């Protein structure tokens, strides 16, 4: 059937996942693409999937462009491709977990550059999002012309939680395949379950599905219905399988054995075709969805079971509450095996009630068949185009080089691994060979821990690899803390692992504190956060006696991260105000019209001073601090600018005394990272694009935009050279330099994602 009134949309692109990738979004996107193509044959349907593995998938011809999940440059290229290929509307299939970046924020890179209207289908609508999820969601709402949800409950959540105007929301139910209403006995012989009462659950397996509760209900069900059999259909989720294998499935099998119902449970461990799924559903007497997450906005498996006219027993998550209302199914409390047993047994014993329920649901679901859903979508695409014509946005501007971030290198852990042994990260290297003579430092292990924390948010790296490295650096910090002195030691010799002092420098202590605070705020595992919090609290007190302004700065940055998780910690908040006040006073005492700085000397880790003041001013709502931090950072930026415009750090060979000559060399990677980090914080604080440009200018020093026009980062080894001399690069690749590059790269990647989390919201969420 064609719809002439819907032909205004000549080409639509669906961005999400696509079969043969095995996930719910891929199935939905592929089904929707096929439905639009069949129902509207004159509309070209293109699919833009996201690859979660380097080799990608064997996609059908409808796939026109592939996005690499973790690479922001790939999202920019996809936007350019769609813009120049005449796409009328983009339909984004949104789920937080399928796009790269914090809370899937990389997708914003694509959306910001699209010229055409965007209709976003929300597969998840969270009532209580974390700060990153909320920030992404709010930006997603802003960049979308229309939002599609699948239930009235989700629409209400958009209005209440995210304040989306009703006219921007469209409710389109989850599509289903138009299958006949048949007697379950028709297909039972195909699966060797003739004459048995069949319960079915299907979908990708993993914790959070609640299948264990059905298995726990089986002894009571079997006691009343000895012929009952429970079919669990579906492969283990590919991501889960890559990281944990079949632990969940094996646990379910062991549970069935322990309960004595192993002869009543059948596992089909595979991802089935539509034809097979139809047959499995046809053979089921009762379909069970025991999901524990009541905030689940939609379930494709539930929709397909409804479309097949199944009697359904489900927990009362949002989609089930709406779909199974008016006696179209049965709801049971989450985790209540007894209730599952009672309701399943009652339905099996009452065929007339079961058949009446099936018929009500089957008739209700006819409005959900894919042809009708495709028609509704085309209506929403037309609506979005009309709205864009009536309220046009600013025309898409070509991204010129002054505004386009440079392509960033891939994150490569080779040299980091090379420098790391079972104790920690070694301090130095001869060329790229680790140098045992120089041992280890707390400074470097703190930097390395910070990198492993931040890389989990931004990089396409196996989290298990980051955890393995991170746990080594955590162990080093644990060992470095001298409980008797209440301070961190810094230098550890390689031979016999001997500490060379009882108390390290103030700066090394503060760097450790910063790494711990970052771990408290961002590490995904609660046990690790608890460890970091306990050590942070023990190490905080001595900072009040420190005299080094750089130690104050590093401690301030660590305290700020810690308060993301524990806002309201009075001791940490007092320390923050105390240290920030000292820095501000120091700035006032030394500042002059021609010298906007905290001291009479520009030396090392310079940018950390304005960085800390900007951060403290931002979170304390202290305008004077913010202004002082921004003024000093702008002055430092001008000082570190060559005549041709490229970045030139203050050299270590003499630094820059007030009224004296500025040392041009030895330029150090640590200074470059300091500027990258500080400028990105200034951009977050002000929204002023010039700071994003300044961060890129500093980062470009690593890749060759420097005095010698020579790359400092070595992509062959994954390491970074130790410095820039007047006529050569220091070829050694030590920990400090390598980590300066890696931290700069990961922070630039986070900035590319386009997510800025409001500071007040972070602080509230942390409490």
XYZ file of C-alpha atoms in Angstrom:
767
model
C 0.000 0.000 0.000
C 1.395 3.433 -0.935
C 0.506 6.778 0.597
C 0.785 9.636 -1.903
C 0.275 12.267 0.814
C 3.425 11.064 2.553
C 5.792 11.460 -0.398
C 7.224 14.820 0.703
C 9.984 12.840 2.389
C 12.079 11.432 -0.437
C 14.994 10.183 1.624
C 15.155 9.306 5.321
C 18.184 8.123 7.302
C 17.838 6.006 10.430
C 20.764 6.376 12.839
C 21.152 3.672 15.474
C 22.174 0.035 15.201
C 21.350 -2.485 12.511
C 21.099 -6.197 12.038
C 23.057 -8.461 12.013
C 24.292 -6.840 15.221
C 22.477 -8.629 18.031
C 20.659 -6.112 20.192
C 17.141 -4.750 20.593
C 17.916 -1.399 18.951
C 19.383 -3.163 15.907
C 16.260 -5.300 15.552
C 13.951 -2.298 15.910
C 15.899 -0.110 13.478
C 16.049 -2.843 10.851
C 12.341 -3.644 11.218
C 11.377 0.023 10.977
C 13.604 0.585 7.939
C 12.067 -2.415 6.181
C 8.527 -1.312 7.094
C 9.025 2.205 5.702
C 10.617 0.824 2.542
C 7.714 -1.591 1.963
C 4.948 0.876 2.817
C 6.477 3.849 0.987
C 8.399 2.387 -1.960
C 9.239 5.817 -3.397
C 11.041 6.882 -0.227
C 14.711 5.899 -0.065
C 15.565 4.522 3.368
C 19.179 4.683 4.512
C 20.587 3.233 7.713
C 23.606 4.554 9.642
C 24.610 2.022 12.307
C 27.142 2.289 15.127
C 29.907 -0.331 15.294
C 30.936 -1.599 18.731
C 33.652 -3.873 17.340
C 36.536 -2.849 15.025
C 35.607 -5.226 12.222
C 31.985 -4.079 12.073
C 29.215 -6.321 10.701
C 28.062 -7.780 7.397
C 25.328 -5.186 6.887
C 22.616 -5.189 4.190
C 22.668 -2.758 1.250
C 20.441 -0.261 3.092
C 23.413 0.647 5.312
C 25.055 3.671 3.713
C 27.579 4.777 6.344
C 29.072 3.214 9.482
C 29.993 5.078 12.673
C 32.758 3.860 14.971
C 31.267 4.002 18.451
C 34.182 5.581 20.327
C 35.549 7.881 17.624
C 34.086 11.392 17.625
C 35.652 12.111 14.229
C 33.470 9.322 12.823
C 30.313 11.105 14.050
C 31.463 14.314 12.356
C 32.085 12.453 9.095
C 28.624 10.872 9.308
C 27.028 14.318 9.671
C 28.884 15.602 6.627
C 27.873 12.508 4.648
C 24.183 12.957 5.487
C 24.278 16.690 4.773
C 25.701 16.318 1.277
C 23.584 13.330 0.231
C 20.158 14.927 0.162
C 18.643 13.332 3.258
C 15.315 15.002 4.105
C 14.923 13.757 7.697
C 17.143 11.920 10.175
C 15.449 9.521 12.574
C 17.726 8.871 15.544
C 17.124 5.660 17.492
C 18.358 6.707 20.910
C 19.556 4.541 23.756
C 22.263 5.810 26.130
C 24.374 2.671 25.872
C 24.921 2.441 22.116
C 26.851 5.671 21.497
C 30.331 6.516 22.733
C 31.266 9.090 25.354
C 29.810 9.780 28.807
C 26.129 8.763 28.724
C 26.411 8.292 24.948
C 27.230 11.958 24.411
C 29.213 11.414 21.184
C 25.921 11.384 19.259
C 25.600 15.096 20.033
C 28.655 15.701 17.829
C 26.624 14.408 14.878
C 23.337 16.117 15.732
C 24.902 19.565 16.140
C 26.114 19.524 12.523
C 23.005 18.226 10.750
C 21.112 20.568 8.428
C 17.866 18.602 8.148
C 15.122 18.015 10.746
C 15.793 15.347 13.367
C 13.090 13.056 14.761
C 14.451 11.187 17.782
C 12.932 7.920 18.981
C 13.599 7.529 22.706
C 13.890 3.888 23.704
C 14.645 4.898 27.300
C 13.204 7.793 29.284
C 14.703 7.999 32.764
C 12.773 9.374 35.721
C 15.947 9.894 37.778
C 18.866 10.390 35.339
C 22.351 10.939 36.665
C 23.894 14.351 35.857
C 25.578 13.177 32.653
C 22.429 11.447 31.409
C 20.360 14.544 32.159
C 22.826 16.810 30.381
C 22.808 14.592 27.287
C 19.021 14.276 27.364
C 18.455 18.016 27.629
C 20.812 18.667 24.705
C 19.119 15.875 22.740
C 15.720 17.495 23.295
C 17.119 20.829 22.133
C 18.642 19.385 18.943
C 15.583 17.303 17.980
C 12.623 18.724 16.073
C 10.311 15.982 17.364
C 10.561 13.262 19.999
C 8.909 9.884 19.539
C 8.088 7.714 22.542
C 6.184 4.454 22.623
C 3.952 4.851 25.679
C 1.864 7.559 27.317
C 3.897 7.057 30.484
C 7.096 8.019 28.657
C 5.405 11.090 27.183
C 4.354 12.169 30.657
C 7.908 11.691 31.899
C 9.244 13.946 29.150
C 6.814 16.678 30.163
C 7.341 16.348 33.914
C 11.052 15.591 34.258
C 12.500 17.324 31.184
C 9.850 20.022 30.625
C 9.377 19.108 26.960
C 6.387 20.937 25.416
C 3.559 18.542 24.441
C 3.617 19.647 20.796
C 7.153 18.305 20.487
C 6.137 14.771 21.603
C 4.649 12.054 19.405
C 3.460 8.677 20.761
C 4.008 5.830 18.297
C 3.756 2.283 19.665
C 6.470 -0.319 19.244
C 5.979 -2.070 15.919
C 5.028 -5.730 15.603
C 4.954 -8.225 12.778
C 1.501 -9.090 11.495
C 1.252 -12.772 12.434
C -1.933 -14.895 12.588
C -3.759 -15.761 15.785
C -3.139 -19.498 16.132
C -3.578 -22.292 18.655
C -0.304 -22.944 20.558
C -0.456 -26.634 19.689
C 0.243 -25.806 16.052
C 4.006 -25.362 16.540
C 4.719 -27.468 19.635
C 5.810 -30.561 17.752
C 8.551 -28.493 16.071
C 10.229 -28.095 19.467
C 9.381 -31.533 20.902
C 6.959 -30.127 23.482
C 3.706 -31.671 22.224
C 1.146 -32.074 24.965
C 3.043 -29.828 27.371
C 2.161 -26.439 28.850
C 4.808 -24.066 27.504
C 6.091 -20.930 29.257
C 8.406 -18.727 27.196
C 10.818 -15.853 27.755
C 12.984 -14.598 24.890
C 15.585 -11.919 24.331
C 19.296 -11.380 24.889
C 20.275 -12.848 28.252
C 21.970 -10.958 31.035
C 21.551 -9.945 34.673
C 18.570 -7.685 35.125
C 16.178 -9.876 33.122
C 14.687 -11.505 36.248
C 14.628 -14.982 34.714
C 15.831 -16.470 37.989
C 12.484 -15.558 39.578
C 10.588 -17.658 37.033
C 12.910 -20.604 37.679
C 12.303 -20.154 41.413
C 8.550 -20.289 40.702
C 8.790 -23.522 38.702
C 8.647 -26.022 41.614
C 5.230 -24.660 42.637
C 4.033 -24.496 39.008
C 5.181 -28.039 38.277
C 3.493 -29.311 41.437
C 0.126 -28.266 39.955
C 1.005 -28.738 36.271
C 3.553 -31.563 35.896
C 3.573 -31.081 32.121
C 4.832 -27.482 32.353
C 8.084 -26.587 30.616
C 9.897 -23.230 30.589
C 11.713 -22.268 27.362
C 14.398 -19.587 27.707
C 15.178 -18.394 24.207
C 18.087 -16.128 23.314
C 21.840 -15.737 23.190
C 23.779 -14.087 25.979
C 24.193 -10.375 25.264
C 27.345 -10.092 23.075
C 28.934 -7.379 25.244
C 28.323 -9.394 28.410
C 29.659 -12.529 26.760
C 32.865 -10.776 25.679
C 33.567 -9.663 29.236
C 32.060 -12.362 31.461
C 31.330 -15.353 29.247
C 28.270 -17.453 30.105
C 28.300 -16.886 33.870
C 24.681 -15.723 34.016
C 23.295 -18.577 31.914
C 25.325 -21.157 33.834
C 24.010 -19.730 37.091
C 20.433 -20.122 35.876
C 21.113 -23.717 34.866
C 22.636 -24.498 38.252
C 19.632 -22.948 39.993
C 17.260 -25.188 38.001
C 19.259 -28.254 39.038
C 19.310 -27.244 42.696
C 15.521 -26.738 42.657
C 14.959 -30.094 40.967
C 13.268 -28.632 37.869
C 16.030 -29.240 35.326
C 13.686 -31.506 33.333
C 11.249 -28.582 33.020
C 13.699 -25.967 31.646
C 14.923 -25.732 28.039
C 17.614 -23.257 26.955
C 17.926 -22.280 23.294
C 21.210 -20.384 23.281
C 21.020 -18.535 19.981
C 19.814 -15.374 18.304
C 16.846 -16.513 16.220
C 15.451 -15.319 12.906
C 12.031 -13.685 12.650
C 10.569 -16.904 11.262
C 11.917 -18.954 14.180
C 10.752 -16.364 16.678
C 7.254 -16.489 15.238
C 7.234 -20.256 15.666
C 8.534 -20.150 19.241
C 5.911 -17.537 20.151
C 3.265 -19.621 18.408
C 4.129 -22.620 20.607
C 3.875 -20.714 23.906
C 0.841 -20.946 26.174
C 2.076 -18.174 28.450
C 4.726 -15.553 27.802
C 6.600 -14.264 30.886
C 8.542 -10.994 31.240
C 9.882 -10.877 34.800
C 12.002 -7.738 34.356
C 12.933 -6.045 37.656
C 13.444 -2.537 36.231
C 10.064 -0.851 36.640
C 11.277 2.269 34.826
C 11.736 0.311 31.576
C 10.050 2.497 29.000
C 9.612 -0.150 26.321
C 10.182 -3.844 25.683
C 10.387 -5.145 22.135
C 9.968 -8.731 23.321
C 6.743 -7.799 25.111
C 5.449 -6.075 21.975
C 6.171 -9.111 19.807
C 4.458 -11.423 22.312
C 1.426 -9.121 22.332
C 1.329 -9.124 18.531
C 1.234 -12.932 18.565
C -1.743 -12.892 20.936
C -0.058 -14.536 23.915
C -1.354 -14.770 27.470
C 1.259 -12.723 29.339
C 2.421 -12.638 32.953
C 4.716 -9.680 33.593
C 6.186 -7.438 36.235
C 4.582 -3.964 36.187
C 7.246 -1.998 34.311
C 5.916 1.002 32.393
C 5.390 -0.653 29.022
C 3.693 -3.700 30.553
C 1.374 -1.598 32.717
C 0.101 0.209 29.662
C -0.015 -2.672 27.183
C -1.589 -5.216 29.556
C -4.190 -2.877 31.057
C -7.893 -3.771 30.992
C -7.280 -7.482 31.576
C -5.069 -7.926 28.526
C -2.495 -9.634 30.743
C -1.505 -10.268 34.359
C 0.930 -8.188 36.438
C 2.956 -9.572 39.364
C 5.301 -7.803 41.840
C 9.011 -7.642 41.020
C 11.010 -10.580 42.330
C 7.960 -12.380 43.709
C 8.366 -16.018 42.638
C 5.291 -16.976 44.629
C 3.106 -14.522 42.718
C 4.505 -15.755 39.405
C 3.704 -19.339 40.395
C 0.134 -18.455 41.461
C -0.733 -16.469 38.334
C 0.875 -18.875 35.865
C -0.798 -21.885 37.519
C -4.180 -20.125 37.535
C -3.924 -19.286 33.830
C -2.838 -22.792 32.896
C -5.831 -24.163 34.802
C -8.343 -21.819 33.145
C -8.242 -22.154 29.361
C -11.333 -19.982 28.684
C -9.868 -17.079 30.671
C -6.505 -17.524 28.981
C -8.026 -17.543 25.495
C -10.185 -14.484 26.214
C -7.115 -12.611 27.450
C -5.206 -13.630 24.332
C -7.946 -12.383 22.046
C -8.260 -9.004 23.795
C -4.511 -8.421 23.505
C -4.317 -9.600 19.893
C -7.109 -7.276 18.769
C -5.625 -4.363 20.745
C -2.218 -4.895 19.144
C -3.446 -4.578 15.549
C -2.721 -0.847 15.698
C 0.917 -1.770 16.330
C 1.635 -3.666 13.109
C 4.685 -2.315 11.310
C 2.775 -0.937 8.296
C 0.708 1.315 10.580
C 3.758 2.274 12.641
C 5.619 3.184 9.426
C 2.689 5.387 8.401
C 2.775 7.131 11.775
C 6.512 7.714 11.437
C 6.150 9.218 7.991
C 3.524 11.526 9.447
C 5.972 12.597 12.138
C 8.677 13.203 9.502
C 6.263 15.434 7.565
C 5.358 17.239 10.767
C 9.022 17.872 11.603
C 9.692 19.270 8.128
C 6.661 21.581 8.291
C 7.693 22.801 11.735
C 11.230 23.486 10.512
C 9.866 25.565 7.617
C 7.656 27.598 9.979
C 10.375 28.045 12.607
C 13.649 27.736 10.707
C 16.828 27.363 12.686
C 19.996 29.188 11.811
C 21.347 27.678 8.615
C 24.041 25.094 9.017
C 27.421 26.754 8.584
C 30.375 24.973 7.031
C 32.817 24.133 9.795
C 35.925 26.147 9.047
C 39.314 25.219 10.459
C 39.160 27.865 13.184
C 36.078 26.147 14.648
C 36.587 22.504 13.738
C 38.585 20.502 16.279
C 41.611 18.783 14.816
C 41.370 15.063 14.291
C 42.668 13.433 17.438
C 45.016 10.436 17.482
C 43.761 7.072 18.642
C 44.306 6.220 22.283
C 47.093 3.688 22.440
C 48.140 1.986 25.688
C 51.263 0.207 24.414
C 53.861 2.409 26.097
C 51.814 2.835 29.247
C 51.733 -0.957 29.584
C 55.454 -1.136 28.797
C 56.277 1.240 31.652
C 53.951 -0.499 34.117
C 54.977 -3.578 36.087
C 53.415 -5.291 39.090
C 54.469 -2.425 41.393
C 53.437 0.628 39.436
C 54.520 2.817 36.557
C 58.269 3.390 36.230
C 59.417 6.986 36.218
C 61.715 7.094 33.196
C 62.658 5.386 29.952
C 65.742 5.334 27.732
C 64.124 6.011 24.385
C 61.099 3.704 24.764
C 62.804 1.136 27.028
C 61.818 1.339 30.733
C 64.649 2.543 32.961
C 64.690 0.620 36.229
C 67.498 2.777 37.690
C 65.135 5.689 38.312
C 62.426 3.643 40.059
C 58.897 4.908 40.629
C 57.166 8.048 41.919
C 53.821 8.742 43.526
C 53.532 11.716 41.139
C 53.463 9.443 38.088
C 51.270 6.746 39.607
C 48.728 9.395 40.597
C 48.717 10.728 37.025
C 48.369 7.186 35.687
C 45.419 6.468 37.978
C 43.707 9.655 36.800
C 44.153 8.555 33.201
C 42.612 5.119 33.762
C 39.628 6.746 35.456
C 39.019 9.318 32.727
C 39.713 6.942 29.837
C 36.730 4.838 30.866
C 34.490 7.765 29.967
C 36.000 8.659 26.628
C 38.033 5.928 25.024
C 37.385 2.835 22.964
C 39.444 0.719 25.352
C 38.423 -2.513 27.013
C 37.336 -1.547 30.574
C 39.024 -4.712 31.853
C 42.400 -3.423 30.597
C 41.846 -0.066 32.301
C 40.806 -1.797 35.515
C 43.937 -3.961 35.484
C 46.197 -0.937 35.037
C 44.196 1.220 37.435
C 44.295 -1.354 40.231
C 48.111 -1.394 39.979
C 48.291 2.380 40.411
C 45.790 2.232 43.275
C 47.942 -0.349 45.030
C 50.966 1.922 44.614
C 49.160 4.861 46.222
C 47.973 2.631 49.045
C 51.590 1.542 49.631
C 52.893 5.107 49.257
C 50.780 6.471 52.091
C 52.798 6.668 55.317
C 50.172 6.315 58.002
C 52.546 7.359 60.787
C 53.367 10.649 59.102
C 49.947 11.144 57.528
C 51.673 11.881 54.205
C 52.462 10.219 50.916
C 56.022 9.204 50.145
C 57.138 9.944 46.596
C 60.303 8.135 45.426
C 60.465 4.329 45.465
C 63.651 2.554 44.352
C 63.356 -0.419 42.024
C 65.786 -2.615 43.962
C 64.011 -4.159 46.972
C 61.226 -1.589 46.502
C 62.804 0.789 49.081
C 61.244 4.161 49.872
C 63.862 6.897 49.618
C 62.083 9.200 52.064
C 59.428 9.090 54.789
C 57.557 12.126 53.440
C 57.345 13.250 49.834
C 56.863 16.750 48.495
C 53.697 18.734 49.078
C 52.947 18.642 45.350
C 53.235 14.845 45.142
C 50.863 14.524 48.103
C 48.388 16.891 46.452
C 48.632 15.045 43.121
C 47.757 11.821 44.913
C 44.826 13.576 46.551
C 43.615 14.768 43.160
C 43.793 11.250 41.710
C 41.863 9.866 44.672
C 39.183 12.550 44.379
C 38.790 11.797 40.673
C 38.452 8.099 41.467
C 35.803 8.819 44.101
C 33.797 10.860 41.597
C 34.106 8.749 38.474
C 35.155 5.122 39.002
C 32.174 2.885 38.126
C 32.683 0.262 40.879
C 31.430 1.181 44.335
C 34.103 -0.827 46.153
C 36.879 1.137 44.427
C 35.138 4.431 45.223
C 34.934 3.425 48.897
C 38.654 2.632 48.968
C 39.544 5.962 47.347
C 37.226 7.880 49.665
C 38.753 6.353 52.786
C 42.316 7.165 51.691
C 41.283 10.645 50.521
C 39.826 11.444 53.942
C 42.988 10.289 55.729
C 45.215 12.327 53.407
C 43.206 15.572 53.405
C 44.136 17.118 56.765
C 47.867 17.873 56.143
C 47.002 20.068 53.144
C 45.946 22.927 55.411
C 49.597 23.298 56.453
C 51.015 23.284 52.924
C 52.791 26.385 51.621
C 53.161 25.470 47.938
C 50.555 27.206 45.731
C 50.790 24.312 43.244
C 49.990 21.872 46.017
C 46.978 24.055 46.897
C 45.907 23.938 43.242
C 46.183 20.164 42.841
C 44.422 19.634 46.162
C 41.616 22.006 45.121
C 41.036 20.046 41.920
C 40.937 16.787 43.876
C 38.567 18.207 46.485
C 36.263 19.454 43.748
C 36.070 15.962 42.234
C 35.509 14.402 45.665
C 32.622 16.795 46.360
C 30.918 15.657 43.153
C 30.183 12.446 45.035
C 30.042 13.806 48.597
C 28.761 17.375 48.513
C 27.997 18.323 52.073
C 31.273 17.016 53.489
C 31.948 20.019 55.679
C 35.644 19.331 56.186
C 36.310 19.095 52.437
C 34.176 22.156 51.723
C 36.025 24.187 54.377
C 39.378 23.126 52.920
C 38.195 24.137 49.448
C 37.246 27.634 50.612
C 40.486 27.989 52.573
C 42.818 26.990 49.725
C 40.912 28.937 47.073
C 41.022 32.015 49.301
C 44.790 31.683 49.651
C 45.264 31.447 45.875
C 43.049 34.468 45.270
C 44.910 36.527 47.869
C 48.234 35.499 46.358
C 47.029 36.670 42.966
C 45.940 40.044 44.322
C 49.278 40.471 46.125
C 51.347 39.911 42.968
C 49.216 41.097 40.082
C 50.148 44.190 38.055
C 48.944 45.536 34.732
C 51.889 43.928 32.937
C 52.144 40.829 35.149
C 48.833 39.031 35.720
C 50.249 36.246 37.798
C 50.367 34.703 41.286
C 54.148 34.904 41.821
C 57.211 36.738 40.571
C 58.202 33.687 38.551
C 56.521 31.533 35.907
C 58.014 28.116 36.572
C 56.362 24.679 36.247
C 52.746 23.421 36.251
C 51.781 27.050 35.712
C 48.305 26.555 34.268
C 47.190 24.576 37.311
C 46.958 27.822 39.331
C 44.307 29.555 37.161
C 42.668 26.154 36.517
C 42.115 25.632 40.245
C 40.828 29.186 40.755
C 38.364 28.907 37.843
C 37.102 25.569 39.153
C 36.714 26.820 42.713
C 35.067 30.058 41.580
C 32.652 28.152 39.371
C 31.504 25.798 42.090
C 31.547 28.319 44.930
C 29.681 30.894 42.779
C 32.533 33.305 43.550
C 32.768 35.729 40.626
C 35.995 37.344 41.816
C 37.758 33.976 41.829
C 36.420 33.156 38.391
C 37.499 36.486 36.963
C 40.978 36.203 38.475
C 41.389 32.677 37.130
C 40.226 33.628 33.650
C 42.347 36.793 33.555
C 45.520 34.968 34.630
C 44.875 32.105 32.196
C 44.349 34.549 29.320
C 47.609 36.307 30.219
C 49.456 32.976 30.434
C 48.016 32.006 27.069
C 49.347 35.193 25.477
C 52.759 34.686 27.077
C 52.923 31.159 25.627
C 52.122 32.176 22.049
C 54.763 32.302 19.313
C 54.826 35.070 16.744
C 53.295 32.649 14.216
C 50.571 31.692 16.696
C 51.595 28.212 17.805
C 51.963 27.192 21.437
C 55.306 27.705 23.213
C 55.449 26.634 26.846
C 57.644 28.310 29.440
C 60.982 26.500 29.167
C 62.494 24.655 32.098
C 65.934 26.057 31.241
C 65.493 29.239 33.292
C 61.693 29.669 33.455
C 60.411 33.281 33.267
C 61.264 35.672 36.119
C 59.342 38.910 36.414
C 61.225 41.576 34.503
C 63.601 38.992 33.042
C 63.909 36.874 29.902
C 61.503 34.060 29.136
C 63.205 30.692 28.636
C 62.110 29.204 25.312
C 63.487 25.731 25.960
C 63.416 23.001 27.472
C 59.648 22.830 26.665
C 57.909 20.100 28.675
C 54.773 18.042 27.842
C 53.466 18.516 31.392
C 53.099 22.261 30.722
C 51.124 21.556 27.569
C 48.725 19.238 29.383
C 48.226 21.898 32.048
C 47.124 24.404 29.401
C 44.843 21.916 27.628
C 43.124 21.044 30.892
C 42.820 24.632 32.130
C 41.450 25.952 28.824
C 38.847 23.189 28.669
C 37.753 24.103 32.204
C 37.504 27.756 31.148
C 35.342 26.682 28.218
C 33.067 24.678 30.529
C 32.817 27.617 32.907
C 32.102 30.324 30.330
C 30.888 28.619 27.160
C 33.268 30.928 25.280
C 34.534 29.111 22.179
C 37.896 30.882 22.301
C 38.936 28.616 25.170
C 38.172 25.532 23.090
C 40.418 26.992 20.373
C 43.162 27.648 22.945
C 42.947 24.044 24.184
C 43.324 22.798 20.604
C 46.269 25.147 20.010
C 48.054 23.716 23.035
C 47.219 20.117 22.110
C 48.563 20.636 18.592
C 52.038 21.087 20.148
C 52.093 17.303 20.668
C 51.438 16.539 17.008
C 53.931 18.944 15.436
C 52.640 22.513 15.649
C 55.601 23.682 17.709
C 58.939 25.501 17.289
C 60.597 22.583 15.477
C 57.508 21.479 13.508
C 58.191 18.016 14.918
C 55.715 15.580 16.529
C 56.368 15.018 20.221
C 53.912 12.132 20.409
C 55.212 8.900 18.897
C 52.287 6.931 17.391
C 54.575 3.973 16.775
C 55.240 3.341 20.453
C 52.253 5.118 21.990
C 54.691 7.167 24.072
C 55.536 10.868 24.226
C 59.037 12.354 24.045
C 60.332 14.085 27.140
C 60.777 17.582 25.809
C 61.587 20.044 23.040
C 65.139 21.443 22.850
C 66.384 24.256 20.567
C 67.497 21.830 17.845
C 66.083 18.416 18.699
C 63.496 16.418 20.568
C 64.486 14.582 23.750
C 63.939 11.045 22.464
C 63.338 9.481 25.890
C 59.694 8.621 26.609
C 59.143 8.770 30.354
C 55.974 8.357 32.380
C 55.376 12.064 33.036
C 55.508 12.977 29.353
C 53.524 9.980 28.130
C 50.818 10.599 30.705
C 50.754 14.320 29.890
C 49.883 13.367 26.311
C 47.394 10.633 27.244
C 45.584 12.868 29.742
C 45.465 15.692 27.192
C 44.066 13.338 24.572
C 41.391 11.863 26.826
C 40.291 15.328 28.006
C 40.073 16.559 24.411
C 37.952 13.530 23.544
C 35.606 14.238 26.430
C 35.303 17.845 25.275
C 34.558 16.706 21.707
C 31.554 14.773 22.950
C 29.819 18.107 23.470
C 28.583 17.344 26.984
C 28.840 19.999 29.679
C 27.390 18.896 32.995
C 26.001 21.814 35.027
C 28.128 22.244 38.123
C 25.242 22.777 40.506
C 23.543 19.634 39.294
C 26.696 17.575 39.777
C 27.083 18.801 43.313
C 23.478 17.999 44.200
C 23.681 14.569 42.597
C 26.876 13.817 44.468
C 25.089 14.203 47.805
